[in-house]
């Protein structure tokens, strides 16, 4: 039975937890710290913080959010968004991150993946792939090739984010998740599109190791325990499906 | 009342979250980055670590911790190795070459098999929340308050293979392949999983270590 982590994803802009609703722009959800604590208490297997603006002057802000969270949260924390150098990685790790997700900077300078993997171990290096459906028409091969290449360079995990599916609740981008899962041997986390419990059975069949959920949790459409119970019913081996401990 | 614990920071990976979790469990933590004679008097010693075995061992040697840990092990006071900190307790590792370990326990560290019991490839690193299965009695050990079905968090590509069956405290099943998850011999403990990242179950493991 495939084991999968159910990951709470928190997109951060400035001091706020926000949620992008496709075609509608951004909406403020609230205080990231309060939400992080709630997801931890409800049994999230991991927390994923993504700084969606990631401009330089806001970095202190992000590391404060991570520091406060890491002080009370004892599950893995992954941080992404705007990480461009080993110094950025070091800052996030010293704030309490267990792993970093690197996207843009690794496209410009793939060697960064190797440097991070060497210094902190492959398990700390998550290659973050963000793509749009439109982009995929032209670059679908690239996403798969990039995932492969990132693993060769030392990435210990792939985080696959569908920009177009995000916030749409229309379900995961199954064909691409499947392609990436087939292309690499490291664990793959799918992010973007979760809407209905039926989506879990479909994503379970791809062989993903992690499912990131934002929207459904932020707007309290579904509780983590409920999602986990449905994931277990869909054939995934998950922690806390029988009631979170 | 706080329990004094010394945590070894040898420059690989990130010790911060181990420190925070221990403090949360009631420890007063002293972090040491270079071995000194006084460290031998520590009442409890924790060796965390993520990254590669060979890098870890050479950092331990450069900072004088190889000798310190070997001598501390003889004092009978509680020692806990976490992840790579557990792996270096053994004789050696196959990770990227052939590296000697601290030799506190007989056995070697080898790659997690790339296939499950059915011969089909599975994902490496092995990452996820798994149920611990007893390999020997947990009474009176750091796992004594772990209940059946409780899960802990793993992230690793290599695992210890202890020579002596009785040194194994817990195993974890990865697609039908049993992997050593925790070891125990006298005052020595090791966890392949991350108690500091394993929510309430992990914190119970750390509290038991502080209560030994």
XYZ file of C-alpha atoms in Angstrom, chain A residues 28-242:
215
model
C -6.100 37.053 2.805
C -6.984 34.041 4.940
C -5.495 35.223 8.217
C -2.544 34.786 10.541
C -0.151 32.076 9.308
C 0.931 31.176 12.842
C -2.581 30.450 14.083
C -3.296 28.317 11.051
C 0.002 26.440 11.301
C -0.721 25.584 14.938
C -4.205 24.438 14.059
C -2.944 22.135 11.274
C -0.284 20.709 13.565
C -2.861 20.023 16.276
C -5.195 18.447 13.734
C -2.509 16.019 12.594
C -0.807 17.488 9.517
C 2.128 15.248 8.586
C 4.187 18.192 7.435
C 3.838 21.938 6.937
C 4.836 23.651 3.720
C 5.344 27.416 3.762
C 5.702 29.139 0.410
C 6.542 32.816 0.252
C 4.700 33.771 -2.907
C 6.183 37.228 -3.281
C 9.610 36.471 -1.912
C 11.013 39.899 -2.349
C 14.157 40.625 -0.500
C 12.797 43.120 2.029
C 10.288 40.597 3.304
C 12.761 37.857 4.163
C 12.967 38.727 7.857
C 9.268 38.470 7.998
C 9.274 34.929 6.586
C 12.007 33.756 8.920
C 10.052 35.185 11.876
C 6.992 33.227 10.793
C 9.089 30.044 10.547
C 10.787 30.679 13.897
C 7.498 31.137 15.693
C 6.047 28.037 14.054
C 9.092 25.841 14.673
C 9.023 26.764 18.330
C 5.700 24.990 18.809
C 5.530 22.503 15.961
C 7.179 19.092 15.997
C 6.577 17.815 12.486
C 8.741 18.555 9.431
C 8.632 22.077 8.033
C 9.483 22.845 4.403
C 10.061 26.416 3.238
C 10.102 27.707 -0.316
C 9.859 30.904 -2.271
C 12.700 33.174 -3.224
C 15.518 30.960 -1.950
C 18.456 31.872 -4.161
C 21.644 31.095 -2.288
C 23.221 28.912 0.356
C 22.896 31.873 2.725
C 19.138 31.957 2.164
C 19.010 28.219 2.829
C 21.079 28.611 5.963
C 18.804 31.382 7.220
C 15.718 29.216 6.744
C 17.339 26.183 8.370
C 18.364 28.296 11.350
C 14.818 29.568 11.630
C 13.618 25.978 11.999
C 13.036 24.662 8.490
C 13.873 20.989 7.932
C 13.864 21.270 4.156
C 13.911 23.966 1.526
C 12.105 24.018 -1.802
C 13.992 25.769 -4.567
C 12.515 26.655 -7.907
C 13.555 29.672 -9.966
C 17.083 29.919 -8.626
C 17.786 26.321 -9.518
C 16.707 26.892 -13.099
C 19.180 29.756 -13.382
C 21.888 27.923 -11.461
C 21.354 24.155 -11.159
C 24.550 23.819 -9.103
C 22.686 25.331 -6.151
C 20.829 22.027 -5.741
C 24.111 20.162 -5.401
C 25.509 22.716 -2.954
C 22.464 22.491 -0.706
C 22.409 18.692 -0.897
C 26.097 18.515 -0.014
C 25.819 20.863 2.931
C 22.506 19.747 4.412
C 21.913 16.344 2.831
C 19.698 15.377 -0.098
C 16.755 14.948 2.218
C 16.799 18.712 2.867
C 16.719 19.614 -0.788
C 13.298 19.680 -2.396
C 13.070 20.585 -6.057
C 9.998 22.668 -6.540
C 8.359 22.529 -9.947
C 5.679 25.066 -10.655
C 3.959 25.008 -13.993
C 0.812 26.086 -15.745
C -1.338 24.061 -18.076
C -0.630 26.466 -20.860
C 3.054 26.154 -20.166
C 2.767 22.434 -20.128
C 1.511 22.336 -23.678
C 4.874 23.673 -24.679
C 7.090 22.601 -21.833
C 5.519 19.416 -20.498
C 8.645 17.517 -21.378
C 10.675 20.129 -19.563
C 8.898 19.592 -16.265
C 9.642 15.880 -16.425
C 13.191 16.430 -17.668
C 13.788 19.046 -15.002
C 12.567 16.753 -12.284
C 14.968 14.062 -13.533
C 17.850 16.471 -13.746
C 17.176 17.873 -10.272
C 17.356 14.365 -8.837
C 20.679 13.786 -10.622
C 21.937 16.998 -9.038
C 20.956 15.843 -5.578
C 17.317 16.751 -4.897
C 15.819 14.277 -2.450
C 12.202 15.126 -3.198
C 10.095 16.745 -5.887
C 7.275 19.151 -5.111
C 5.015 19.494 -8.114
C 2.730 22.506 -8.088
C 0.112 23.085 -10.721
C -0.463 26.806 -10.904
C -3.589 26.469 -12.992
C -5.192 23.783 -10.855
C -4.423 25.642 -7.648
C -7.452 26.968 -5.889
C -9.753 25.650 -8.595
C -10.832 22.554 -6.650
C -11.029 20.767 -9.975
C -8.730 17.944 -9.036
C -5.021 17.273 -9.438
C -3.234 17.347 -12.769
C -3.113 13.572 -12.893
C -1.307 12.985 -16.206
C 1.620 15.181 -15.233
C 1.801 13.866 -11.656
C 1.890 10.387 -13.153
C 4.647 11.293 -15.609
C 6.852 12.785 -12.915
C 6.215 9.882 -10.519
C 7.269 7.504 -13.283
C 10.318 9.566 -14.230
C 12.009 9.782 -10.808
C 12.620 7.388 -7.925
C 12.567 10.051 -5.201
C 9.307 10.883 -3.411
C 6.963 13.249 -5.265
C 4.447 15.591 -3.628
C 1.485 16.819 -5.663
C 0.162 20.278 -4.925
C -2.750 22.173 -6.387
C -6.274 21.250 -7.256
C -7.603 19.199 -4.377
C -11.313 19.780 -4.168
C -13.319 16.666 -3.521
C -12.590 13.462 -1.629
C -12.902 11.608 -4.935
C -9.670 13.297 -6.029
C -7.794 11.241 -3.443
C -8.472 7.897 -5.112
C -7.252 9.260 -8.426
C -4.061 10.725 -6.995
C -3.399 7.579 -4.924
C -3.058 5.584 -8.135
C -0.159 7.732 -9.401
C 2.225 6.636 -6.642
C 2.683 10.055 -5.027
C 4.307 10.202 -1.604
C 2.791 13.490 -0.515
C -0.399 15.431 -1.085
C -0.358 19.141 -0.331
C -3.637 20.756 0.613
C -4.293 24.442 1.155
C -7.654 25.777 0.126
C -9.811 23.045 1.667
C -8.106 23.529 5.032
C -7.917 27.313 5.013
C -11.599 27.774 4.295
C -12.485 24.886 6.632
C -14.269 23.017 3.919
C -12.736 19.819 5.219
C -10.793 18.805 8.328
C -7.476 16.973 8.126
C -8.864 13.951 9.885
C -11.692 13.711 7.387
C -9.239 14.014 4.483
C -7.063 11.303 6.013
C -9.982 8.974 6.514
C -10.951 9.395 2.884
C -7.330 8.926 1.802
C -7.209 5.656 3.743
C -10.476 4.559 2.174
C -8.946 5.366 -1.212
C -6.183 2.860 -0.499
C -3.434 5.139 0.806
C -1.475 4.277 3.917
C -1.741 7.462 6.016
C -0.976 8.457 9.556
C -3.858 9.205 11.841
C -6.715 8.006 9.670
C -8.127 6.237 12.709
